Each structure stands twice: as C-alpha cells, then as structure tokens.
C-alpha cells in the first residue's frame, strides 16, 4: 500500500509483539503520521478530512435516530415528530442528521471542484477519482432514500417523481419501465411498503460508502496527494510528514466547518428543508410545487430542461456519469488550472453554470427559466465534451516551476531538479515554454 | 499403453461441470431475492372494487382508490363531452385511447369511455409524466387550458377526455379495466 519505505520502529515490547502479529500500528504510522504530503497544500485539501468527519457523524446520528424511528407508512411521520419533541436531545440529534446531510454535500462538492481545478483526476489518479464519483453516486442514493423517511409530503412526492423516472424505459421496451417501477415500489403506487425497503437500504448504503472511502484513501496513498502546482513530489524537500503539518491544518479547517455546521444546526435547523415536509404524506394531493433538496437542484434542472421524458432522464444520469471520463477528456499537458490562463475562465464559467442550474432547478419549469436551463445544460456538457479536449490541446500553459519547493520558496532554493526528469508524469512535462 | 499415463487434463470435465452447476445454482437463487421486492399477494388481492355512481351529479367528480392509486370518476356535462368529441385524433400528442377495455384503439372520446355510458369518464388519476396527481377534480381547481385536468408538477394539460394536449406527459391518462354491473354501479379491476 505504501509508496515510501516504512520508518516505523516499535518502541515497547508490546508494540513489537503486535508488529509481528498484526502490524496495524505500523500501517497507521506509515500512512497517517510519517506519510509525505506536499508542503504547499492549501485549505481546499482539508475537505477530505472534513468529509470523513461528515460520514462518521451521519453514521453516529443515524444509528441513534434508528433507535427511535418507526419505518412504517402509518407511523413514520409521527415518530420523527416524537424524536424532535419527546426523545431526550432528539431536538439536537435529528437536525444534526438532517443538516449533516446538507453539510456533507457542501463538502463533497467543494472537494470535487478542487479536484477539477487542480487536475487531481489525471494520471495516475484516475481510479482514485472514479472511486470518488462512485462515492458521490452512493451519497446521492443514500440521501434520496433518507429524505423519504420522515414521510412528509415532499418525501412522498419526491419518491414518486424520482422512481417514476424509470418508467421512461417504457419508451424503449413497452412495459419494462413500469415493471421496474412496480418492483421498486413493491406495489402499484408508492406506499409504506416502499418506505420500509428504503429504510433498509438507507441503513446499508453508508457502510458501502465507508468501504468505498477506504479504497479511495488507499488509492490516494499509492499515488500520493496532488497539490496546487500539479507537480509531483520529486525530492524530500518538496514534502512534509503528514503529522503534525497536514493534520494540524486539517483540524483547523474542520473547526471552521463545524462552526458553520453548528450555526445552521442551532439557529436555522429547518432552513434547508421544505415547509411541505411538515405535512404528512398524502397520496391523493400533490403539493403545488415540488422541489428536491438543494444539493439535487442542478441535476433536477437538467432533467427538466430536456423536453423528452427519456431524454431528460438520460441527460440527468449522464451529467454525473460524465465525471468518470474526465481523466481522458482533459488533454492539457499540465494538471493544474493555475497554469492554464484560458481554461481558468472556462473553469469559472462551469462553476457559474452549476450554480445557475441550481437556481433554475428551484424555479417552476416554464417560460424563460426553461430557456436558460437549456442554455446552461448545453454548456454543462460542452465543458466536458468540447472545452476540455479541444482547449486542452490548443492552449499554451504558463511555465511551471521546477519543483514544489521552488514554487514555495522561489527560484534558487535548494531544488536540484529544475528541468523535468525523463519519464515524469504530466504536471511536469517537458517544460511547456520549450514547445 | 497410453490409458495408464496420467492425463493432466483428464479432470477438467469435473471442474467445468462443478463450476457450471455452481453458476446455475447461484443464478437461480438470485431470482427469489429479486422477486421478493415485487408487489406481493396482498397487493394483488386488492385488485377489484365496486363504486356506486348515483350520488355524483352532473359536472361533479370523485376520486376513489384502486390498488393504492387514485381513480378519477367524472360525470361530464354534455358540453364537456361535445368538446372532447370535436377534436380530431390527428391533433393529439398521443393518438392511442389507453383504455384497457379497448386496447390499442384510436384516442376518440368514444374509445375512452364505455359504450352507452359516454358521460362517465373513469381514469387513473396519475400524471403519465412522473406520477403527480393532476388538479381538476374539485370545482375550484385549475383545470388547465383544455378544461380537463392540469398537472402542476411540470405543467401537463389534459382535456375533458383526459387526453394529454400540452406539456411533458407522454401518454393520455390511463383508463383502468372496469365494467358497469348495473346502470349506476361500476366495478374497477
Ligand atoms: C451517507 C450518510 C447519510 C446521509 C447522507 C443521510 C441522509 C439522510 C437524510 C437527508 C435524511 C432526512 C432527514 C430529514 O429531512 O429530516 C435522513 C433520515 C434518516 N436517516 Fe440518514 N443519512 C446517512 C446515514 C444514515 C445512517 C448510517 C443511518 C442509520 C444507521 C441513518 C438513519 C436515518 C433515519 C432513522 C432517518 C429518519 C429520521 C429523520 O428523518 O431524521 N442515516 N438521512
Ligand atoms: S408529473 Fe405531471 S407534469 Fe410531470
């Protein structure tokens, strides 16, 4: 698993005894204490640790909620009410879980855009990146099923609308989509039967995510971390041991994150929710305006931008799936956008596009909103399919520093490898100014 | 003789046979684990229900439940029937009647109802787009541009025959299997 020599020295007799039987302390020491981290990491690199915190927080609060929650069509709504009003500290723990889901997505999106900006998906980190895409998908499935559990009006109708997406497969094989939907529902409509199975899966999926996270961190520790320059660690002076340097930075970042989390939790616990979800699910009345949770809005906007039912569904899933192909779509000779004067603008245009789609996803699907949703959907895909490959091969990047320490300490520092060594991966290609 | 010589591939057949049996066994066990999620016997048992139409006066509509789904029953006024009849089938986004009692027929108003009972429109009240319940059952509802039903979720307009006229829904509202057991009673399912 490690890309560096183990420097762990068991100090006591017990430690030595363990080391010969189950070298777990050695593994932890090599991977999380001595592990070489680039010395120029900025605060965007603290989100991995923040995400780990979020996952653990969701699992801990979720297990507590599961002790009081009743997964049945008749009792679920009242049981959540009881958790919030009667259960000791339920008023605190239930919103921790609900607000926690939002904070989790906030962190995951920042983490992903960080990767897109600094080219962290590029060779040799493709598997690391794709595992991240799978984690995002699993998080979405978990949050979607979790949102059904309070069994309010929004819960019920979100489940109805989203599961019905699969009925669009009827357009390919008549009857196929309907049978998938009835299979998901366990009936001819969404009901308590559906709720109970979603609860089972909502409990399962976070542990699947946990497994994926272990693989994600493993892949990270094989390649090592990327960094703002996109240049690999070349000499020892480019790196610092993870403890205490990266760890203390992670902890500071986490504290700031937790303060924002606590502010929402204590002052605006229901701000990110929807008033209709305080009305019990009614299969006979659809609320006038159905919106998903904020973190699904851009995808919802893409779904509705396409006038064809099946087309909309395909576009929505494609908007996530396309991320998995980014390592091969980006054809630039350098990793980091920092050295890409033209792409930089397109990157921020892409960020703006995602925010705009989020805004449009919350608006009714009519008139000018649909028009703009189409324009931004078009750019969303064009960014990946046109800008990334074409601009990547045309643009002349700015000249890269010779090494990480040169970037941090300036030229004339002790860095000895000023011209890229042969066989260096992208990020440090044959100096681009020579092209 | 060669028969005595150990042939290293002689037992391949055992490996192949064993793997094949294991694969078929595992595959046939998957089905119960998938099928358990399908609608169960209890859900299927609720398959039919009888409704008395006599209290529904002209212009009124009621909603009943059948297999966990809302069913719209509308006692249409002669004007509404007339409006529905005058639309040429070629102008409809979905030209099929979607009537389980009359499968595959063109979407004329007559084909959407039962013969001799044209004033009664019986349909599953679920938008064929993504499953919301369209508005239009109560008198004060927004009935959309065609005077029938309007789905607020993504803006689908249905006419007085429950046919999609405008918006993202791909199909007319479905007519469930039903029959008149007497002049004023129907059985759905
Ligand atoms: C990836 C981690 C998780 C995410 C993103 C997540 C997300 C959610 C969301 C969005 C809700 C709806 C909250 C509301 O609107 O009130 C919810 C509810 C719930 N979740 Fe989770 N969850 C996660 C992990 C877990 C775990 C591990 C468990 C149990 C072991 C769990 C148990 C519950 C229960 C019982 C509810 C219903 C009570 C309520 O609505 O607050 N969750 N979850
Ligand atoms: S569900 Fe009725 S228009 Fe989308």
XYZ file of C-alpha atoms and ligand atoms in Angstrom:
671
model
C 0.000 0.000 0.000
C 2.741 2.457 0.727
C 4.900 4.227 -1.785
C 7.615 5.015 0.737
C 9.822 2.910 2.998
C 8.359 2.105 6.359
C 10.127 4.073 9.107
C 8.093 2.682 11.984
C 10.165 1.494 14.963
C 8.150 -0.313 17.638
C 9.312 1.200 20.916
C 7.960 -1.099 23.591
C 7.936 -4.869 23.879
C 4.147 -4.874 23.449
C 4.412 -2.785 20.317
C 6.988 -5.203 18.944
C 4.742 -8.139 19.839
C 1.873 -6.546 17.914
C 4.053 -5.592 14.991
C 4.998 -9.215 14.422
C 1.378 -10.382 14.539
C -0.862 -7.604 13.181
C 1.158 -4.594 12.020
C -1.759 -2.202 12.302
C 0.177 0.427 14.302
C 2.848 0.292 11.586
C 0.240 0.813 8.898
C -1.297 3.772 10.718
C 2.114 5.274 11.431
C 3.347 4.946 7.857
C 0.125 6.144 6.268
C -1.057 8.852 8.643
C 1.958 10.073 10.616
C 5.102 9.833 8.525
C 3.247 9.918 5.216
C 4.860 12.525 2.915
C 2.439 15.312 1.970
C 3.274 18.101 -0.488
C 4.398 21.133 1.510
C 2.250 23.559 -0.486
C -1.250 22.159 0.197
C -3.895 24.848 0.726
C -7.156 24.736 2.695
C -9.010 23.100 -0.171
C -7.089 19.970 0.788
C -8.745 19.872 4.190
C -12.059 18.732 2.748
C -11.082 15.073 2.596
C -10.758 15.035 6.366
C -13.952 17.076 6.695
C -15.797 14.526 4.564
C -14.576 11.682 6.750
C -15.912 13.582 9.723
C -19.273 14.038 7.956
C -19.586 10.336 7.175
C -18.857 9.326 10.753
C -21.271 11.992 12.051
C -24.070 10.721 9.769
C -23.495 7.151 10.884
C -23.438 8.005 14.592
C -26.510 10.270 14.499
C -28.245 7.819 12.122
C -27.794 4.887 14.480
C -29.284 6.994 17.276
C -32.269 8.009 15.113
C -32.815 4.363 14.153
C -33.368 3.580 17.837
C -36.467 5.794 17.871
C -37.682 5.899 14.283
C -40.582 3.672 13.103
C -40.301 2.749 9.403
C -43.972 2.351 8.555
C -46.340 4.298 6.343
C -48.701 4.958 9.245
C -46.187 5.807 11.997
C -43.050 7.226 10.393
C -44.196 10.854 10.277
C -45.313 10.854 13.908
C -42.181 9.063 15.046
C -39.941 11.791 13.603
C -42.147 14.329 15.341
C -41.712 12.379 18.569
C -37.937 12.289 18.081
C -37.877 16.066 17.761
C -40.225 16.809 20.676
C -40.048 13.994 23.197
C -36.849 11.978 22.865
C -34.100 13.351 25.130
C -31.891 15.582 22.988
C -33.827 14.475 19.916
C -34.221 18.185 19.089
C -30.450 18.256 18.669
C -29.681 14.885 17.135
C -32.411 14.797 14.465
C -31.379 18.130 12.895
C -27.723 17.085 13.228
C -28.525 14.278 10.830
C -30.726 16.366 8.508
C -28.398 19.411 8.442
C -25.451 16.997 8.395
C -26.623 15.611 5.057
C -26.524 19.125 3.575
C -23.111 19.879 5.047
C -21.868 16.544 3.686
C -22.906 17.524 0.158
C -21.468 21.018 0.537
C -18.111 19.494 1.461
C -18.326 16.862 -1.288
C -18.995 19.486 -3.952
C -16.110 21.697 -2.808
C -13.860 18.632 -2.733
C -14.897 17.698 -6.280
C -14.413 21.199 -7.708
C -10.996 21.258 -6.016
C -10.133 18.109 -7.958
C -11.417 19.615 -11.194
C -9.426 22.833 -10.707
C -6.092 21.253 -9.869
C -6.407 18.319 -12.282
C -6.327 15.780 -9.461
C -8.143 13.290 -11.686
C -5.240 12.941 -14.135
C -2.873 10.007 -14.427
C -2.006 8.257 -12.178
C -5.071 9.212 -10.090
C -7.858 8.001 -12.404
C -9.049 5.187 -10.132
C -8.911 7.466 -7.121
C -11.113 9.943 -8.993
C -13.572 7.328 -10.276
C -13.959 5.938 -6.760
C -14.874 9.482 -5.783
C -17.574 9.556 -8.469
C -18.971 6.287 -7.090
C -18.966 7.735 -3.584
C -20.902 10.757 -4.847
C -23.458 8.471 -6.521
C -23.834 6.355 -3.379
C -24.249 9.524 -1.298
C -26.997 10.686 -3.628
C -28.827 7.369 -3.357
C -28.458 7.426 0.432
C -29.703 10.989 0.768
C -32.596 10.380 -1.599
C -33.764 7.386 0.428
C -33.097 9.176 3.722
C -35.243 12.095 2.616
C -38.163 9.697 2.111
C -38.049 8.555 5.744
C -39.806 11.465 7.516
C -42.757 10.625 5.194
C -43.939 14.172 4.742
C -45.494 15.499 1.548
C -42.134 16.326 -0.044
C -40.751 12.927 0.954
C -43.660 11.132 -0.649
C -43.766 13.133 -3.857
C -40.019 13.192 -4.326
C -40.069 9.393 -4.148
C -42.963 9.284 -6.598
C -41.387 11.594 -9.145
C -37.873 10.160 -8.941
C -38.849 6.471 -9.038
C -41.144 7.292 -11.948
C -38.075 8.364 -13.910
C -37.525 4.683 -14.598
C -40.928 4.404 -16.261
C -39.363 6.313 -19.143
C -37.770 2.985 -20.113
C -41.224 2.106 -21.446
C -40.209 4.217 -24.418
C -37.558 1.587 -25.255
C -39.331 -1.631 -24.286
C -43.045 -1.157 -23.566
C -43.912 -2.390 -20.087
C -40.290 -2.728 -18.954
C -40.129 0.642 -17.206
C -43.459 0.054 -15.464
C -42.361 -3.319 -14.131
C -39.120 -1.814 -12.773
C -41.076 0.934 -11.035
C -43.568 -1.523 -9.515
C -40.642 -3.643 -8.396
C -39.079 -0.633 -6.667
C -42.402 0.274 -5.053
C -43.476 -3.220 -4.078
C -46.960 -2.263 -5.206
C -48.820 -0.248 -7.809
C -48.049 3.045 -6.138
C -45.613 4.442 -3.571
C -46.716 3.209 -0.148
C -45.468 2.212 3.297
C -44.015 -0.905 1.654
C -41.724 1.387 -0.341
C -40.777 3.319 2.775
C -39.712 0.186 4.653
C -37.376 -1.027 1.912
C -35.887 2.439 1.514
C -35.183 2.436 5.227
C -33.368 -0.890 4.950
C -31.219 0.438 2.112
C -30.692 3.802 3.790
C -29.142 1.944 6.707
C -26.994 -0.210 4.425
C -25.581 2.299 1.949
C -23.494 4.423 4.344
C -21.474 1.317 5.148
C -20.968 0.711 1.442
C -19.754 4.318 1.275
C -17.428 3.581 4.156
C -15.904 0.703 2.177
C -15.537 2.901 -0.898
C -13.838 5.560 1.224
C -11.269 3.019 2.394
C -10.481 2.154 -1.231
C -10.395 5.874 -2.088
C -7.842 6.580 0.654
C -5.847 3.505 -0.314
C -5.650 4.687 -3.927
C -4.640 8.131 -2.624
C -1.819 6.684 -0.580
C -0.494 4.712 -3.534
C -0.156 7.809 -5.768
C 0.285 10.431 -3.083
C -1.572 13.740 -2.988
C -1.735 16.172 -5.844
C -1.088 19.822 -4.900
C -1.758 23.329 -6.208
C 1.111 23.210 -8.704
C 0.108 19.815 -10.065
C 3.785 18.781 -9.931
C 4.660 15.506 -8.245
C 6.890 15.364 -5.179
C 10.410 14.947 -6.550
C 12.750 15.378 -3.630
C 12.337 15.112 0.100
C 12.308 18.906 0.423
C 9.045 19.010 -1.532
C 7.184 17.193 1.199
C 6.451 17.312 4.910
C 5.294 14.472 7.133
C 1.534 14.345 7.454
C 1.728 14.689 11.240
C 1.822 17.370 12.528
C 1.829 19.583 9.418
C -1.127 18.432 7.319
C -3.015 17.141 10.328
C -2.993 20.479 12.160
C -4.173 22.256 9.035
C -6.954 19.661 8.624
C -8.060 20.188 12.194
C -8.213 23.949 11.793
C -10.259 23.567 8.599
C -12.559 21.124 10.337
C -13.149 23.564 13.217
C -14.233 26.301 10.830
C -16.532 23.838 9.067
C -18.029 22.670 12.347
C -18.740 26.270 13.387
C -20.748 26.825 10.204
C -22.469 23.460 10.736
C -23.323 24.419 14.331
C -24.679 27.767 13.234
C -27.172 26.120 10.870
C -27.930 23.436 13.436
C -28.657 25.788 16.314
C -30.110 28.835 14.590
C -31.632 27.591 11.318
C -32.218 23.843 11.733
C -35.013 23.740 9.144
C -33.762 26.425 6.790
C -32.522 23.921 4.217
C -35.689 21.816 4.437
C -39.085 22.471 2.927
C -42.269 23.546 4.705
C -44.352 20.920 2.872
C -42.403 18.189 4.603
C -44.082 19.115 7.859
C -47.349 17.916 6.341
C -47.914 14.174 6.490
C -47.672 12.261 3.197
C -50.982 12.258 1.306
C -51.108 10.057 -1.797
C -54.132 11.984 -3.095
C -52.719 15.505 -3.048
C -49.594 16.651 -4.855
C -48.080 19.853 -3.436
C -48.262 22.684 -5.969
C -44.509 23.000 -6.341
C -42.235 20.003 -5.909
C -38.547 20.705 -5.383
C -35.773 18.364 -4.321
C -33.203 19.173 -1.648
C -30.807 21.941 -2.702
C -27.982 19.530 -3.499
C -30.032 17.867 -6.249
C -31.280 21.071 -7.868
C -28.723 21.317 -10.721
C -29.486 17.760 -11.780
C -33.218 18.385 -11.484
C -32.817 21.416 -13.748
C -31.048 19.274 -16.345
C -33.824 16.671 -16.131
C -36.482 19.264 -16.815
C -34.540 21.140 -19.467
C -34.926 18.295 -21.952
C -38.420 18.217 -23.461
C -38.403 14.420 -23.886
C -39.072 12.240 -20.829
C -36.484 9.550 -21.578
C -34.038 12.148 -22.906
C -34.304 14.118 -19.678
C -33.575 11.059 -17.585
C -30.592 10.109 -19.730
C -29.187 13.654 -19.563
C -29.548 13.718 -15.785
C -27.671 10.469 -15.244
C -25.124 11.414 -17.909
C -24.366 14.656 -16.088
C -22.880 12.599 -13.246
C -21.513 9.707 -15.283
C -19.511 12.095 -17.465
C -17.335 12.934 -14.459
C -15.890 9.425 -14.613
C -14.464 10.156 -18.079
C -12.819 13.453 -17.195
C -9.338 11.869 -16.799
C -9.402 11.083 -20.515
C -11.303 14.142 -21.733
C -8.773 16.641 -20.407
C -5.936 16.813 -22.934
C -3.879 19.612 -21.453
C -0.146 18.978 -20.951
C -0.376 20.342 -17.393
C -2.560 19.345 -14.482
C -3.255 22.487 -12.541
C -5.592 25.201 -13.834
C -3.270 27.659 -12.096
C -1.012 27.402 -15.157
C -3.821 27.499 -17.717
C -4.610 31.161 -18.497
C -7.507 30.422 -20.863
C -9.006 27.346 -19.247
C -9.212 29.260 -15.972
C -12.050 31.342 -17.417
C -13.905 28.278 -18.638
C -13.493 26.641 -15.252
C -15.239 29.557 -13.520
C -17.860 29.600 -16.247
C -18.503 25.954 -15.413
C -18.833 26.736 -11.700
C -21.258 29.520 -12.588
C -23.194 27.091 -14.805
C -23.643 24.658 -11.936
C -24.842 27.422 -9.602
C -27.192 28.761 -12.269
C -28.633 25.291 -12.845
C -29.144 25.020 -9.101
C -31.059 28.290 -9.108
C -33.159 27.234 -12.101
C -33.910 23.832 -10.590
C -35.786 25.585 -7.796
C -37.907 27.634 -10.209
C -41.061 26.394 -11.954
C -40.335 24.733 -15.298
C -41.849 27.377 -17.549
C -41.004 30.243 -19.849
C -37.654 31.938 -19.508
C -36.489 29.508 -16.797
C -36.679 26.604 -19.227
C -34.820 28.599 -21.851
C -31.911 29.322 -19.518
C -31.919 25.807 -18.118
C -31.381 24.587 -21.685
C -28.537 27.018 -22.339
C -26.738 26.023 -19.140
C -27.378 22.315 -19.671
C -25.773 22.726 -23.063
C -22.709 24.361 -21.572
C -22.526 21.785 -18.784
C -21.946 19.071 -21.345
C -19.954 21.241 -23.753
C -17.489 21.960 -20.982
C -16.587 18.295 -20.714
C -17.013 17.220 -24.320
C -15.673 20.258 -26.184
C -13.733 22.636 -23.932
C -11.743 20.004 -22.062
C -10.376 18.072 -25.052
C -10.042 20.931 -27.563
C -8.815 23.735 -25.343
C -6.551 21.256 -23.582
C -4.635 20.519 -26.742
C -4.575 24.104 -28.050
C -3.722 26.236 -25.039
C -0.108 27.074 -24.159
C 0.272 26.774 -20.408
C 2.311 29.204 -18.336
C 5.751 27.923 -17.417
C 5.757 25.602 -14.450
C 8.104 25.984 -11.510
C 10.802 23.339 -11.439
C 9.519 21.764 -8.273
C 7.143 22.230 -5.368
C 9.830 23.738 -3.168
C 10.791 26.157 -5.928
C 7.130 27.214 -6.145
C 7.037 27.774 -2.387
C 10.492 29.164 -1.709
C 11.270 30.808 -5.027
C 13.987 30.060 -7.588
C 17.452 29.403 -6.319
C 16.123 27.304 -3.488
C 17.811 24.032 -2.822
C 15.789 22.289 -5.503
C 18.186 20.486 -7.772
C 15.752 19.157 -10.351
C 14.973 22.314 -12.274
C 14.352 20.648 -15.612
C 11.781 17.895 -15.635
C 13.371 14.473 -15.369
C 12.670 11.929 -18.064
C 9.578 9.862 -17.512
C 7.951 12.476 -15.303
C 4.155 12.320 -15.489
C 2.009 15.213 -16.586
C 2.159 18.245 -14.390
C 5.857 18.307 -15.036
C 6.053 17.674 -18.752
C 8.924 18.793 -20.932
C 8.790 22.431 -19.925
C 5.871 23.821 -21.942
C 7.684 27.041 -22.827
C 10.021 24.954 -24.999
C 7.210 23.657 -27.169
C -0.497 -48.302 -23.012
C -1.377 -44.620 -23.086
C -4.501 -45.209 -20.972
C -2.263 -45.706 -17.948
C -0.472 -42.413 -18.379
C -1.750 -39.587 -16.139
C -3.503 -37.095 -18.389
C -3.332 -33.740 -16.594
C -6.454 -32.507 -18.396
C -8.450 -35.609 -17.609
C -10.276 -33.963 -14.694
C -11.092 -30.694 -16.426
C -14.560 -32.012 -17.060
C -15.122 -32.164 -13.311
C -14.054 -28.559 -12.875
C -16.256 -27.443 -15.743
C -19.249 -29.444 -14.533
C -18.862 -28.269 -10.951
C -18.494 -24.627 -11.978
C -21.493 -24.880 -14.283
C -23.651 -26.351 -11.515
C -22.485 -23.718 -9.047
C -23.169 -20.928 -11.537
C -26.657 -22.190 -12.404
C -27.427 -22.733 -8.721
C -26.282 -19.258 -7.751
C -28.127 -17.681 -10.661
C -31.389 -19.414 -9.792
C -31.071 -18.255 -6.183
C -30.786 -14.646 -7.321
C -34.363 -14.636 -8.615
C -36.084 -15.121 -5.228
C -34.005 -12.252 -3.887
C -35.114 -10.012 -6.729
C -38.712 -11.146 -6.935
C -39.369 -10.622 -3.214
C -39.485 -6.900 -3.967
C -42.341 -7.222 -6.476
C -45.931 -6.458 -5.382
C -46.937 -9.259 -3.008
C -50.051 -11.418 -2.833
C -51.728 -8.904 -0.524
C -51.298 -6.086 -3.011
C -52.637 -8.244 -5.833
C -55.653 -9.311 -3.742
C -56.962 -5.747 -3.526
C -57.459 -5.926 -7.242
C -61.138 -5.047 -7.625
C -63.548 -2.561 -6.125
C -67.221 -1.548 -6.731
C -68.423 2.035 -6.809
C -71.923 3.467 -6.704
C -72.191 6.354 -9.176
C -75.682 7.570 -8.264
C -74.630 10.335 -5.828
C -72.373 12.023 -8.402
C -74.347 14.773 -10.102
C -73.552 16.232 -13.497
C -70.351 18.280 -13.564
C -69.052 16.625 -10.400
C -66.113 14.327 -9.978
C -64.968 11.934 -7.262
C -61.694 10.194 -6.517
C -61.605 6.590 -5.296
C -58.662 4.334 -4.504
C -57.914 1.222 -6.516
C -54.695 -0.775 -5.993
C -53.346 2.151 -3.980
C -53.876 4.507 -6.902
C -56.365 7.340 -7.173
C -59.076 6.793 -9.805
C -60.877 9.858 -11.166
C -64.569 9.424 -11.970
C -66.165 12.421 -13.677
C -69.793 12.850 -14.558
C -69.279 15.027 -17.583
C -71.656 17.710 -18.801
C -72.910 17.444 -22.404
C -70.697 20.433 -23.323
C -67.605 18.680 -21.987
C -68.458 15.531 -23.960
C -69.090 17.621 -27.059
C -65.751 19.438 -26.667
C -63.935 16.150 -26.338
C -65.660 14.697 -29.405
C -64.814 17.521 -31.764
C -61.041 17.183 -31.504
C -59.526 15.313 -34.476
C -57.390 12.368 -33.321
C -54.571 13.563 -35.593
C -54.168 16.675 -33.453
C -53.445 14.664 -30.311
C -49.893 14.130 -28.985
C -50.907 10.582 -28.036
C -53.271 9.086 -30.611
C -53.977 5.891 -28.625
C -57.053 5.627 -26.372
C -55.103 3.975 -23.484
C -58.260 2.204 -22.489
C -57.664 -1.250 -21.042
C -61.192 -2.191 -22.021
C -60.476 -1.353 -25.625
C -56.736 -1.882 -26.161
C -54.907 -0.188 -28.976
C -57.905 1.770 -30.293
C -57.528 5.381 -31.502
C -57.999 8.116 -28.916
C -61.503 9.260 -29.831
C -63.645 10.305 -26.897
C -65.908 7.328 -27.560
C -62.993 4.906 -27.209
C -62.007 6.438 -23.873
C -65.391 5.572 -22.336
C -67.666 2.534 -22.310
C -70.385 2.234 -24.979
C -73.701 3.701 -23.816
C -72.066 5.441 -20.860
C -70.215 8.278 -22.616
C -70.943 10.793 -19.890
C -68.840 8.784 -17.409
C -65.101 9.205 -17.631
C -63.129 6.798 -15.423
C -59.335 7.142 -15.372
C -56.322 6.561 -13.188
C -55.578 9.983 -11.759
C -51.834 9.806 -12.111
C -49.981 12.063 -14.490
C -48.230 9.932 -17.106
C -45.159 12.136 -16.858
C -43.720 11.486 -13.411
C -46.690 10.413 -11.359
C -48.138 13.526 -9.693
C -51.890 13.854 -9.134
C -53.318 16.374 -11.622
C -55.624 19.146 -10.397
C -59.187 19.388 -11.765
C -61.297 17.145 -9.564
C -62.837 19.870 -7.458
C -64.754 22.758 -8.950
C -62.333 25.409 -7.783
C -59.236 23.696 -9.233
C -57.195 24.981 -12.125
C -58.314 22.658 -14.934
C -55.671 23.745 -17.435
C -56.033 25.198 -20.918
C -58.311 22.417 -22.136
C -60.810 22.370 -19.297
C -59.935 18.893 -18.062
C -57.026 18.470 -15.672
C -53.772 20.257 -15.057
C -50.668 18.721 -13.519
C -48.787 21.370 -11.529
C -45.552 19.414 -11.263
C -44.179 20.113 -14.711
C -47.198 21.638 -16.410
C -49.144 18.949 -18.300
C -52.606 19.906 -19.619
C -55.272 17.236 -20.136
C -58.603 17.767 -21.931
C -62.131 16.787 -20.889
C -61.435 13.287 -22.124
C -58.247 13.013 -20.034
C -56.031 13.159 -23.108
C -52.676 14.898 -22.962
C -52.779 18.097 -25.003
C -49.792 20.122 -23.855
C -46.763 19.588 -21.605
C -44.199 16.855 -20.972
C -46.520 13.907 -20.251
C -46.130 11.301 -22.993
C -49.473 9.489 -22.716
C -53.172 10.079 -22.158
C -54.367 9.278 -18.644
C -54.884 5.521 -18.397
C -58.365 4.067 -18.297
C -58.391 1.084 -15.921
C -60.276 -2.134 -16.661
C -63.852 -1.600 -15.452
C -67.409 -2.525 -16.310
C -70.939 -1.473 -15.406
C -72.513 -4.058 -13.101
C -75.766 -2.058 -13.096
C -76.785 1.277 -14.608
C -75.317 3.192 -11.709
C -72.558 0.917 -10.369
C -69.146 0.116 -11.800
C -66.569 -2.460 -10.841
C -62.934 -1.476 -11.344
C -60.394 -4.266 -11.813
C -24.070 8.805 3.990
C -24.615 9.073 5.103
C -26.074 9.516 5.288
C -26.782 10.502 4.631
C -26.278 11.405 3.506
C -28.113 10.530 5.226
C -29.153 11.391 4.853
C -30.406 11.463 5.446
C -31.403 12.444 5.151
C -31.301 13.557 4.101
C -32.482 12.203 5.971
C -33.778 13.021 6.061
C -33.718 13.976 7.231
C -34.883 14.923 7.298
O -35.164 15.566 6.288
O -35.475 15.030 8.368
C -32.172 11.046 6.760
C -33.034 10.473 7.694
C -32.742 9.347 8.454
N -31.554 8.628 8.456
Fe -29.910 9.085 7.370
N -28.193 9.564 6.209
C -26.968 8.916 6.268
C -26.644 7.882 7.132
C -27.537 7.216 7.986
C -27.232 6.054 8.787
C -25.880 5.356 8.814
C -28.381 5.709 9.468
C -28.649 4.564 10.430
C -27.794 3.764 10.881
C -29.401 6.660 9.137
C -30.710 6.671 9.656
C -31.677 7.597 9.366
C -33.008 7.628 9.962
C -33.557 6.655 11.011
C -33.682 8.727 9.385
C -35.158 9.173 9.645
C -35.283 10.181 10.717
C -35.178 11.599 10.203
O -35.848 11.922 9.256
O -34.414 12.361 10.775
N -28.860 7.566 8.221
N -30.890 10.607 6.430
S -45.674 14.689 -13.187
Fe -47.288 15.704 -14.170
S -46.227 17.063 -15.437
Fe -44.598 15.965 -14.504
